[in-house]
Coordinates of C-alpha atoms and ligand atoms in Angstrom, one line a residue:
M13 CA -27.6 -3.2 10.6
S14 CA -25.0 -3.5 13.0
P15 CA -21.6 -4.3 12.1
P16 CA -19.8 -8.1 12.3
S17 CA -17.3 -9.1 15.0
H18 CA -13.6 -7.4 14.0
W19 CA -15.5 -4.7 11.6
P20 CA -13.1 -1.4 12.3
S21 CA -14.8 1.3 13.9
N22 CA -13.6 3.9 10.8
I23 CA -15.2 1.7 8.0
R24 CA -19.0 2.4 7.3
Y25 CA -20.5 -1.0 7.4
I26 CA -22.8 -1.2 4.6
S27 CA -25.3 -4.4 2.6
T28 CA -26.1 -2.5 -0.4
C29 CA -23.6 -0.5 -2.7
T30 CA -24.1 3.4 -2.7
Y31 CA -23.4 5.6 -5.9
H32 CA -20.7 8.7 -5.9
S33 CA -21.6 11.5 -7.6
S34 CA -19.3 10.6 -10.3
V35 CA -21.8 8.0 -11.8
S36 CA -23.4 9.9 -14.2
P37 CA -27.7 9.4 -14.3
A38 CA -27.0 7.6 -17.9
T39 CA -24.6 5.3 -16.4
R40 CA -26.4 4.6 -13.5
V41 CA -29.4 3.5 -15.5
F42 CA -27.2 1.1 -17.2
L43 CA -25.9 -0.3 -13.6
T44 CA -29.2 -0.2 -12.1
Q45 CA -31.9 -1.2 -14.5
G46 CA -30.0 -4.4 -16.5
E47 CA -31.8 -7.7 -17.3
S48 CA -32.5 -9.5 -13.8
A49 CA -31.0 -12.8 -13.2
A50 CA -32.1 -15.9 -10.9
P51 CA -31.9 -15.4 -7.5
K52 CA -29.0 -18.0 -6.0
T53 CA -29.3 -19.7 -2.7
F54 CA -27.2 -17.1 -0.5
D55 CA -26.8 -17.6 3.5
G56 CA -26.1 -14.1 4.0
P57 CA -23.5 -13.0 6.1
S58 CA -24.0 -15.6 8.2
S59 CA -21.5 -17.6 6.4
V60 CA -18.6 -16.0 6.9
A61 CA -16.2 -14.3 10.2
I62 CA -13.9 -11.6 9.7
K63 CA -10.9 -12.8 11.7
R64 CA -7.5 -11.2 12.3
I65 CA -4.1 -13.1 10.4
S66 CA -2.1 -14.2 13.5
D67 CA -0.3 -16.8 11.7
S68 CA 3.3 -15.2 11.1
A69 CA 4.1 -17.1 8.0
H70 CA 0.7 -15.5 6.4
P71 CA 1.8 -12.6 3.9
A72 CA -1.0 -10.5 5.5
H73 CA 0.2 -11.2 8.8
G74 CA -1.4 -8.7 11.9
Q75 CA -4.2 -7.8 9.0
F76 CA -8.1 -9.5 8.4
G77 CA -9.0 -12.2 6.4
L78 CA -12.6 -13.7 5.9
F79 CA -12.7 -17.0 7.2
A80 CA -15.8 -19.8 6.8
A81 CA -18.1 -19.8 9.7
K82 CA -19.8 -22.9 8.6
K83 CA -19.4 -25.6 5.7
I84 CA -19.9 -23.7 2.6
K85 CA -20.5 -25.5 -0.5
P86 CA -19.1 -25.7 -4.0
H87 CA -20.6 -23.0 -6.1
A88 CA -22.5 -21.2 -3.5
H89 CA -23.4 -17.5 -2.9
I90 CA -20.9 -16.4 -0.7
V91 CA -21.4 -12.6 0.2
D92 CA -21.4 -9.7 -2.2
Y93 CA -18.7 -7.7 -2.4
V94 CA -20.2 -3.9 -1.5
G95 CA -19.0 -0.3 -1.4
E96 CA -19.1 2.7 -3.4
I97 CA -19.9 2.7 -7.3
H98 CA -17.7 5.1 -8.8
C99 CA -16.7 6.2 -11.9
D100 CA -13.5 8.5 -10.5
E101 CA -9.9 7.3 -10.6
R102 CA -8.9 6.1 -7.1
E103 CA -5.9 4.5 -5.4
S104 CA -7.3 2.1 -3.4
D105 CA -6.6 -1.6 -2.6
Y106 CA -10.3 -2.4 -2.2
D107 CA -11.7 -1.2 -5.6
L108 CA -12.8 -3.6 -7.7
S109 CA -13.7 -3.2 -11.4
L110 CA -17.5 -3.4 -12.0
F111 CA -17.4 -2.4 -15.7
R112 CA -14.9 -0.8 -18.2
N113 CA -14.9 0.1 -21.5
A114 CA -13.6 2.8 -23.9
T115 CA -15.5 5.4 -22.0
L116 CA -16.8 4.2 -19.2
N117 CA -14.7 2.8 -16.1
V118 CA -16.6 1.9 -13.1
G119 CA -15.4 0.6 -9.9
I120 CA -16.7 -0.2 -6.5
D121 CA -14.3 0.7 -3.8
A122 CA -14.6 -0.5 -0.4
C123 CA -11.7 1.3 1.3
R124 CA -14.1 3.6 3.4
T125 CA -17.2 1.8 3.5
G126 CA -18.1 -2.1 2.3
N127 CA -19.1 -5.2 3.9
E128 CA -17.4 -8.5 5.0
G129 CA -16.6 -8.7 1.0
R130 CA -13.5 -6.5 1.6
F131 CA -11.4 -8.6 3.6
V132 CA -11.2 -11.4 0.9
N133 CA -7.3 -12.3 0.4
D134 CA -5.5 -13.4 -2.1
Y135 CA -4.3 -16.9 -1.8
R136 CA -0.7 -16.5 -2.6
G137 CA 1.8 -17.2 -0.1
I138 CA -0.7 -18.2 2.4
P139 CA 0.3 -21.5 3.9
G140 CA -1.8 -24.7 2.8
Q141 CA -3.5 -22.4 0.0
D142 CA -2.4 -23.5 -3.6
K143 CA -5.5 -22.0 -5.2
P144 CA -8.5 -20.0 -4.9
N145 CA -11.4 -21.5 -3.1
A146 CA -13.7 -18.7 -4.0
V147 CA -14.2 -16.3 -6.9
F148 CA -15.4 -12.9 -7.8
V149 CA -18.2 -13.4 -10.3
E150 CA -20.1 -10.2 -12.0
V151 CA -23.9 -10.1 -11.7
R152 CA -27.2 -8.7 -12.3
K153 CA -28.8 -9.0 -9.2
P154 CA -32.4 -10.0 -9.0
S155 CA -33.6 -6.1 -8.7
G156 CA -31.4 -5.5 -12.2
E157 CA -28.8 -4.2 -10.2
L158 CA -24.9 -5.1 -11.8
G159 CA -22.8 -6.0 -8.8
I160 CA -20.2 -8.6 -8.0
R161 CA -20.4 -11.3 -5.3
I162 CA -18.0 -13.9 -3.9
E163 CA -18.6 -17.5 -4.7
S164 CA -17.1 -20.7 -3.7
C165 CA -15.2 -22.2 -6.3
R166 CA -15.3 -26.0 -4.2
L167 CA -16.3 -27.1 -0.6
I168 CA -14.7 -24.9 2.2
K169 CA -14.3 -26.2 5.1
K170 CA -15.6 -24.3 8.5
G171 CA -12.9 -22.4 9.7
E172 CA -11.2 -22.2 6.6
E173 CA -10.3 -18.6 5.1
I174 CA -11.8 -18.0 1.9
V175 CA -9.3 -16.3 -0.7
V176 CA -9.5 -15.6 -4.3
S177 CA -6.8 -14.5 -6.7
Y178 CA -6.3 -11.0 -7.2
G179 CA -4.7 -12.1 -10.9
K180 CA -1.3 -12.1 -11.9
A181 CA -1.4 -8.7 -13.2
W182 CA -2.4 -7.2 -10.0
W183 CA 0.7 -8.5 -8.6
L184 CA 2.8 -7.5 -11.0
A185 CA 1.7 -4.1 -10.9
R186 CA 2.2 -4.2 -6.9
K187 CA 5.9 -5.2 -7.7
D188 CA 7.2 -1.8 -8.1
K189 CA 5.0 0.0 -5.2
D190 CA 5.9 -2.8 -2.8
F191 CA 9.3 -3.6 -3.7
A192 CA 10.8 -1.2 -1.4
F193 CA 8.8 -1.5 1.6
M194 CA 9.0 -5.4 1.0
H195 CA 12.8 -4.7 0.9
A196 CA 12.8 -3.0 4.3
R197 CA 10.7 -5.4 6.0
L198 CA 12.9 -8.3 4.5
S199 CA 15.8 -7.2 7.0
S200 CA 13.7 -7.4 9.7
K201 CA 11.4 -10.2 9.3
G202 CA 12.7 -12.8 7.1
F203 CA 11.6 -13.8 3.8
S204 CA 8.0 -15.1 3.5
S205 CA 6.2 -11.7 2.9
F206 CA 8.4 -10.7 0.0
L207 CA 8.7 -14.2 -1.5
A208 CA 4.9 -13.9 -1.5
F209 CA 4.4 -10.8 -3.2
Y210 CA 8.0 -11.0 -5.7
S211 CA 7.4 -14.7 -6.8
C212 CA 3.8 -14.1 -7.9
A213 CA 4.6 -10.5 -9.2
R214 CA 7.6 -12.0 -11.6
V215 CA 5.8 -14.8 -13.5
Q216 CA 3.6 -12.4 -15.7
P217 CA 5.3 -11.5 -18.6
H218 CA 2.8 -8.7 -19.7
H219 CA 0.0 -7.2 -18.5
S220 CA -2.8 -4.7 -19.4
S221 CA -2.6 -2.7 -16.0
R222 CA -1.3 1.1 -17.0
S223 CA -0.1 2.1 -13.4
F224 CA -1.8 0.1 -10.4
S225 CA -3.5 -2.7 -9.5
L226 CA -6.0 -4.6 -11.4
H227 CA -7.5 -8.2 -10.9
R228 CA -8.2 -10.2 -14.3
P229 CA -11.3 -13.0 -14.7
Q230 CA -9.9 -16.3 -12.8
C231 CA -12.1 -19.3 -13.3
L232 CA -14.9 -19.1 -15.7
H233 CA -17.7 -21.7 -14.7
N234 CA -20.4 -22.3 -16.8
N235 CA -21.8 -19.2 -18.7
V236 CA -20.7 -17.0 -16.0
S237 CA -17.0 -15.6 -15.8
R238 CA -15.6 -15.1 -12.4
V239 CA -13.2 -12.1 -12.0
A240 CA -12.1 -9.9 -9.9
A241 CA -10.7 -6.8 -11.5
K242 CA -8.9 -3.9 -9.7
R243 CA -9.2 -1.0 -11.6
S244 CA -6.3 0.7 -12.9
I245 CA -5.9 4.3 -11.8
H246 CA -4.1 6.1 -14.4
S247 CA -5.1 6.3 -18.2
S248 CA -2.2 7.1 -20.0
A249 CA -4.6 9.0 -22.3
P250 CA -7.7 10.5 -20.7
L251 CA -10.8 9.1 -21.7
R252 CA -13.0 11.2 -23.5
A253 CA -16.1 11.5 -21.6
Q254 CA -19.3 11.5 -24.1
K255 CA -21.3 14.4 -22.6
D256 CA -25.2 13.6 -21.8
P257 CA -26.9 14.4 -25.2
Y258 CA -29.8 15.5 -23.4
Q259 CA -27.8 18.1 -21.3
V260 CA -26.0 19.2 -24.3
L261 CA -29.1 20.3 -26.0
G262 CA -30.8 21.2 -22.7
V263 CA -34.0 19.1 -23.8
E264 CA -36.3 17.0 -21.4
R265 CA -35.2 12.9 -21.5
D266 CA -38.6 12.3 -22.9
A267 CA -38.6 15.4 -25.6
T268 CA -40.0 14.9 -29.0
A269 CA -38.1 14.3 -31.8
A270 CA -39.6 17.9 -33.3
Q271 CA -38.8 19.9 -30.1
I272 CA -35.1 17.7 -30.3
K273 CA -34.4 19.0 -33.6
K274 CA -35.7 22.6 -32.7
V275 CA -33.3 23.1 -30.3
Y276 CA -30.9 22.0 -32.1
F277 CA -31.1 24.4 -34.8
Q278 CA -30.9 27.4 -32.1
L279 CA -28.0 25.9 -30.8
A280 CA -26.3 25.2 -34.0
R281 CA -27.2 28.8 -35.1
K282 CA -26.0 30.2 -31.9
Y283 CA -22.2 28.6 -31.8
H284 CA -21.8 28.0 -35.5
P285 CA -18.1 28.4 -35.8
D286 CA -18.2 30.9 -38.6
T287 CA -21.2 33.4 -37.0
S288 CA -20.5 32.9 -33.4
T289 CA -17.9 35.3 -31.2
D290 CA -18.4 33.1 -28.1
K291 CA -15.0 31.9 -27.3
G292 CA -15.5 28.1 -27.1
A293 CA -18.4 28.0 -29.6
Q294 CA -16.1 25.6 -31.8
E295 CA -16.0 23.4 -29.1
K296 CA -19.8 23.8 -28.0
F297 CA -20.9 23.3 -32.0
V298 CA -19.0 20.1 -31.9
E299 CA -20.8 18.8 -29.1
I300 CA -23.9 19.8 -30.2
Q301 CA -23.4 18.2 -33.4
G302 CA -22.7 14.6 -31.1
A303 CA -25.9 15.1 -29.2
Y304 CA -28.1 15.5 -31.7
D305 CA -26.5 12.5 -34.2
I306 CA -27.7 10.3 -31.3
L307 CA -31.1 12.0 -30.5
K308 CA -32.2 12.3 -33.9
D309 CA -31.5 8.6 -34.5
E310 CA -34.3 6.8 -33.0
K311 CA -32.3 3.9 -32.4
K312 CA -29.2 5.5 -31.1
R313 CA -31.5 7.1 -28.7
Q314 CA -33.0 4.3 -27.6
M315 CA -29.4 2.5 -26.8
Y316 CA -28.5 5.6 -25.0
D317 CA -31.2 5.8 -23.1
Q318 CA -30.6 1.7 -21.8
Y319 CA -27.3 1.9 -22.1
G320 CA -25.7 5.5 -21.4
A321 CA -22.4 6.8 -23.6
T322 CA -20.9 3.2 -23.7
S323 CA -23.8 2.5 -26.3
Q324 CA -22.0 5.1 -28.7
E325 CA -18.9 3.3 -29.0
P326 CA -17.6 1.3 -32.2
G327 CA -18.1 -2.3 -31.2
F328 CA -20.8 -2.1 -28.6
D329 CA -22.9 -5.1 -28.5
P330 CA -25.8 -4.5 -26.0
N331 CA -26.1 -8.5 -26.2
A332 CA -23.0 -8.6 -23.9
F333 CA -24.7 -7.0 -20.9
S334 CA -27.3 -9.8 -20.4
G335 CA -25.3 -13.2 -21.7
F336 CA -21.7 -12.3 -20.9
S337 CA -20.8 -11.5 -17.6
G338 CA -17.1 -10.7 -18.0
F339 CA -15.7 -7.8 -16.9
Q340 CA -12.3 -7.5 -17.5
G341 CA -11.7 -4.4 -19.4
F342 CA -9.2 -3.2 -17.6
G343 CA -6.5 -2.2 -20.3
G344 CA -7.8 1.5 -21.0
S345 CA -6.4 3.4 -23.6
S346 CA -2.9 2.5 -23.2
F347 CA -2.5 -0.6 -25.5
G348 CA -0.1 -3.0 -27.2
G349 CA 2.7 -1.6 -29.7
K350 CA 2.3 -4.1 -32.0
E351 CA -0.8 -6.1 -33.2
S352 CA 0.9 -9.5 -31.9
D353 CA 1.0 -7.6 -28.4
L354 CA -2.2 -6.1 -29.0
F355 CA -3.7 -9.3 -28.6
S356 CA -1.5 -11.3 -26.7
Q357 CA -4.6 -11.0 -23.6
L358 CA -7.1 -11.5 -25.8
F359 CA -9.1 -14.9 -24.7
Q360 CA -7.2 -15.0 -21.6
G361 CA -9.0 -16.2 -18.9
M362 CA -11.2 -18.3 -21.0
S363 CA -10.5 -21.8 -20.5
G364 CA -12.9 -23.6 -18.7
M365 CA -15.4 -22.2 -21.0
S366 CA -16.5 -24.4 -23.4
G367 CA -16.2 -27.4 -21.5
G368 CA -13.1 -26.7 -20.3
R369 CA -11.5 -25.8 -23.3
G370 CA -8.9 -23.1 -23.6
F371 CA -8.0 -21.9 -27.1
S372 CA -6.5 -18.9 -29.1
Q373 CA -8.1 -16.7 -31.8
S374 CA -6.6 -14.4 -33.7
A375 CA -8.9 -10.6 -34.2
R376 CA -8.8 -7.8 -37.0
G377 CA -6.5 -4.8 -36.4
G378 CA -7.9 -2.4 -34.5
V379 CA -10.2 -3.7 -32.0
E380 CA -10.2 -1.7 -28.6
D381 CA -10.1 -2.2 -25.2
G382 CA -13.7 -3.2 -24.2
M383 CA -14.9 -4.0 -27.3
T384 CA -17.1 -7.1 -27.6
L385 CA -16.4 -10.2 -30.3
R386 CA -19.3 -12.7 -31.2
M387 CA -18.2 -16.0 -31.9
P388 CA -20.6 -18.0 -33.4
K389 CA -21.1 -21.4 -32.0
R390 CA -18.3 -21.6 -29.6
G391 CA -20.4 -20.8 -26.4
D392 CA -22.4 -23.5 -24.2
A393 CA -24.2 -26.2 -25.5
P394 CA -27.8 -26.2 -24.4
I395 CA -28.7 -27.5 -21.0
S396 CA -31.5 -29.7 -22.6
G397 CA -28.3 -31.3 -24.6
K398 CA -30.4 -30.5 -27.6
G399 CA -29.8 -27.8 -30.5
N400 CA -26.9 -25.5 -31.5
P401 CA -24.0 -24.2 -28.8
G402 CA -24.8 -20.7 -28.2
D403 CA -22.5 -18.0 -29.2
L404 CA -19.0 -16.8 -27.1
L405 CA -19.3 -13.2 -26.8
V406 CA -15.4 -12.3 -25.8
R407 CA -14.7 -8.7 -24.3
I408 CA -11.3 -7.4 -25.4
N409 CA -9.1 -6.8 -23.0
V410 CA -5.9 -4.9 -24.6
T411 CA -2.2 -5.0 -23.6
P412 CA -0.9 -1.6 -23.0
S413 CA 2.3 0.1 -24.9
K414 CA 5.0 1.7 -23.5
D415 CA 5.8 3.3 -26.5
F416 CA 1.7 4.6 -27.3
S417 CA -1.1 5.5 -25.6
R418 CA -4.5 5.5 -27.5
Q419 CA -7.9 7.2 -28.0
G420 CA -10.0 5.7 -30.5
N421 CA -8.4 4.8 -33.5
N422 CA -5.3 7.8 -32.7
L423 CA -2.2 7.2 -31.2
Y424 CA 0.1 9.4 -28.9
H425 CA 3.7 8.9 -28.8
K426 CA 6.2 11.3 -27.0
T427 CA 9.4 11.9 -28.2
R428 CA 12.7 13.3 -27.0
L429 CA 14.1 16.0 -28.8
P430 CA 17.8 17.3 -28.4
M431 CA 17.4 21.2 -28.3
H432 CA 20.1 21.5 -31.1
V433 CA 17.6 19.7 -33.4
A434 CA 14.7 21.5 -31.9
L435 CA 16.2 24.6 -33.2
L436 CA 17.7 23.9 -36.1
G437 CA 15.9 21.1 -37.7
G438 CA 16.5 17.7 -38.2
K439 CA 15.7 14.4 -37.8
V440 CA 14.3 12.0 -35.2
R441 CA 13.2 8.2 -35.1
V442 CA 10.1 7.6 -33.9
P443 CA 8.2 4.1 -33.6
T444 CA 4.9 3.3 -35.5
L445 CA 3.0 -0.1 -35.8
D446 CA 5.5 -0.9 -38.9
G447 CA 8.6 -0.4 -37.0
D448 CA 10.4 2.7 -36.4
V449 CA 10.6 5.7 -38.9
D450 CA 12.8 8.9 -39.4
V451 CA 10.6 11.9 -38.9
R452 CA 11.9 15.0 -40.4
V453 CA 12.0 18.1 -37.7
P454 CA 11.8 21.9 -38.6
G455 CA 13.6 23.9 -37.2
G456 CA 12.2 25.9 -34.2
T457 CA 10.1 23.2 -33.1
Q458 CA 8.4 24.1 -29.5
Q459 CA 8.2 22.0 -26.2
D460 CA 5.0 19.9 -26.4
E461 CA 4.7 21.0 -30.2
E462 CA 2.6 18.0 -32.0
M463 CA 3.3 16.5 -35.3
V464 CA 0.5 14.3 -36.9
L465 CA 1.5 11.1 -38.9
K466 CA -1.6 10.4 -41.3
G467 CA -3.0 7.2 -41.3
R468 CA -0.3 5.9 -38.9
G469 CA -2.5 5.0 -35.7
V470 CA -4.8 1.9 -35.4
P471 CA -6.4 0.4 -38.8
S472 CA -10.2 0.2 -37.9
P473 CA -11.7 -2.6 -37.5
H474 CA -14.6 -1.6 -39.7
G475 CA -12.6 -1.3 -42.4
S476 CA -12.5 2.8 -42.6
D477 CA -9.4 4.7 -42.8
A478 CA -6.7 4.0 -39.9
G479 CA -6.4 6.8 -37.3
D480 CA -3.5 8.9 -37.0
L481 CA 0.0 9.2 -34.8
F482 CA 0.7 11.8 -32.8
V483 CA 4.0 12.7 -32.1
A484 CA 4.4 15.2 -29.1
F485 CA 8.0 16.4 -28.7
S486 CA 9.5 16.9 -25.3
V487 CA 12.9 19.1 -25.7
Q488 CA 15.9 18.3 -24.0
L489 CA 17.9 20.8 -22.8
P490 CA 21.7 20.0 -21.8
R491 CA 22.2 19.8 -17.8
S492 CA 26.1 21.0 -18.5
L493 CA 27.9 22.6 -21.3
T494 CA 31.7 22.4 -22.1
N495 CA 33.6 25.8 -22.4
H496 CA 33.0 26.1 -26.2
Q497 CA 29.6 25.2 -25.8
R498 CA 29.2 27.7 -23.6
Q499 CA 31.0 30.3 -25.6
L500 CA 28.5 29.6 -28.4
I501 CA 25.8 30.0 -26.4
Q502 CA 27.0 33.1 -24.5
Q503 CA 27.7 34.4 -28.2
Y504 CA 23.5 33.6 -28.9
A505 CA 22.5 35.7 -26.0
D506 CA 24.4 38.4 -26.4
D507 CA 23.4 38.8 -30.1
I508 CA 19.8 38.3 -28.7
E509 CA 20.2 40.7 -26.2
G510 CA 22.5 43.4 -28.2
R511 CA 25.3 42.6 -26.1
T512 CA 29.2 42.9 -27.5
S513 CA 31.2 39.7 -27.1
E514 CA 33.8 41.8 -25.2
T515 CA 31.7 43.0 -22.2
T516 CA 31.0 39.2 -21.3
S517 CA 34.0 37.6 -22.3
N518 CA 35.6 38.6 -19.2
S519 CA 32.6 37.4 -16.9
N520 CA 31.9 34.3 -19.1
E521 CA 35.7 33.5 -18.5
A522 CA 35.2 33.9 -15.1
S523 CA 31.8 31.8 -14.5
A524 CA 33.4 29.4 -16.8
A525 CA 36.4 28.8 -14.5
D526 CA 33.6 28.6 -11.6
D527 CA 32.1 26.3 -13.2
D528 CA 35.4 24.1 -13.7
A529 CA 36.3 24.5 -10.2
V530 CA 32.4 22.7 -9.5
Q531 CA 32.9 20.4 -11.9
H532 CA 36.0 19.2 -10.3
D533 CA 35.0 19.2 -6.8
A534 CA 32.0 16.9 -8.2
Q535 CA 34.1 14.9 -9.7
K536 CA 36.3 14.6 -6.7
K537 CA 33.5 13.9 -4.4
N538 CA 32.2 11.2 -6.8
A539 CA 35.5 9.6 -6.7
D540 CA 35.9 9.8 -2.5
F541 CA 32.8 8.3 -2.6
K542 CA 33.8 5.4 -5.1
K543 CA 36.6 5.3 -2.9
G544 CA 34.7 5.0 0.1
N545 CA 32.5 2.1 -1.2
E546 CA 35.6 0.2 -2.6
K547 CA 37.1 0.6 1.1
K548 CA 33.5 -0.8 2.5
R549 CA 33.7 -3.9 0.0
R550 CA 36.7 -5.0 0.8
A551 CA 36.2 -4.1 4.6
T552 CA 33.2 -7.0 3.8
A553 CA 34.9 -9.2 1.7
Ligands
SAM623 C1 -8.7 -6.1 -0.5 S1 -7.7 -5.9 0.9 C2 -8.3 -7.9 2.0 C3 -8.2 -7.4 3.0 C4 -7.2 -7.3 3.8 N1 -6.3 -8.1 4.5 C5 -7.5 -6.2 5.0 O1 -7.4 -6.8 6.6 O2 -8.0 -5.2 4.8 C6 -6.2 -6.5 0.0 C7 -5.1 -6.3 0.5 O3 -5.2 -7.0 1.3 C8 -3.6 -7.5 1.5 N2 -3.4 -8.9 1.1 C9 -4.5 -9.8 0.4 N3 -4.0 -10.8 -0.1 C10 -2.7 -10.8 0.4 C11 -1.5 -11.9 0.0 N4 -1.8 -13.2 -0.4 N5 -0.1 -11.4 0.6 C12 0.2 -10.4 1.0 N6 -1.0 -9.5 1.4 C13 -2.2 -9.4 0.8 C14 -2.7 -6.7 0.8 O4 -1.8 -5.8 1.6 C15 -3.7 -6.0 -0.3 O5 -3.5 -4.8 -0.6

């Protein structure tokens, strides 16, 4: 298929998504073999044109945008968002989240390969566009493949730019990255671009992105959530990848229960930590147990076969994949420090559903990013008008925390430890979900050593034990020492190295004098610098 006009020569034009090697076979099955949706009338790419943006007031001036090549009716399928489906981490401005939960993070990246959809801009700052006229919609295609398409929200006139919302969080996450760049442009090109980025970024009080961009659900229409979700790139705690249990046990996918059991016993014997001399035996043994736990249970196995590793996560709801097509799970493993923060983004983007009513709802402690909550009878009324409304399935989207990262119900916090406390022992103040606590640190605590605060993690939504809080220590060395401190440390060094203090006292004095000279010099330079600034200020005033 030949690319449309203005297609950049360095990007491969494709009409269907490709799959990167980071997508495991089980994930691929989940992504491609879902319940298919009824096809929607679709004009194909003929309804759009890629154009270079020549309007200097447009914040993406000089780049490209997607335009209506003819009149587009409301709620029409404009074009698919096509690219490379992947499960690895990427820093790409064309990477849209396709699916995410606690173990799986799937994106469609159209950076190097894609179709017209990759040129759709955000409406913010574009003259004459005060709202998006299109949305990203997650769909199961007639083939059963999970995908994203761009649909119109309203009538779009021929020649009009097609614009979506990337979500406030996307802009907030970009703020820091763009600030310096935009600032540089400000002096030469005026305000418009800067304001477009900065003003959008400022309005977001909190967000669930960890370190990069993300899009969020924008408008919900009927039972379909419209969402544009940029995947965030760094998890503050790595996602635990559930290994393919068939691979772990080395059995075929159609192995019988008896075959699986036999292999399991062989492997368990081989890697039993009490008897095995194998280096990684313990880890391997745990893996084998995990794999057998899934495959020995008919129901778990069937869920795994159908939905992959994600099906084994707490709170997994298979119904969520057919009825609810939201895909806003981007908060990742980080989460809000206090429970109120934890849920502050719950139900974000829900207004428009249930006849346009927005609402809020509290949730039990311990829910995780990517979990689905079912709210009986809060869904849409049947099209026929008769009968009860359906259930509302809410995918949880957890706000990241500056204090903690999260894995399952366990929390992780890194705290600074002054050198003398690390050496001699003492107390440090550590944040927990219930407020700060003093933790006693033993003398001789090493860099990155961890302490576990039992039960101070996330409460389990299923009523079982709460997780633990792991506190890792980062030992802080002083950058400079006073003479007295230097002497004390020197004595310590002498003691360790078996020197007498006399032999070092002379050289010590010399080096302290050198240091004093250096410090004095630095202070003087600093003062000169301040004076220089003061002079400059006076000159410009
Ligand atoms: C998915 S691409 C959109 C297509 C892009 N304009 C191009 O020519 O390749 C996203 C990038 O477009 C630019 N962009 C999109 N909407 C924008 C807006 N409202 N203001 C400023 N830049 C925007 C940003 O550079 C962003 O990283």
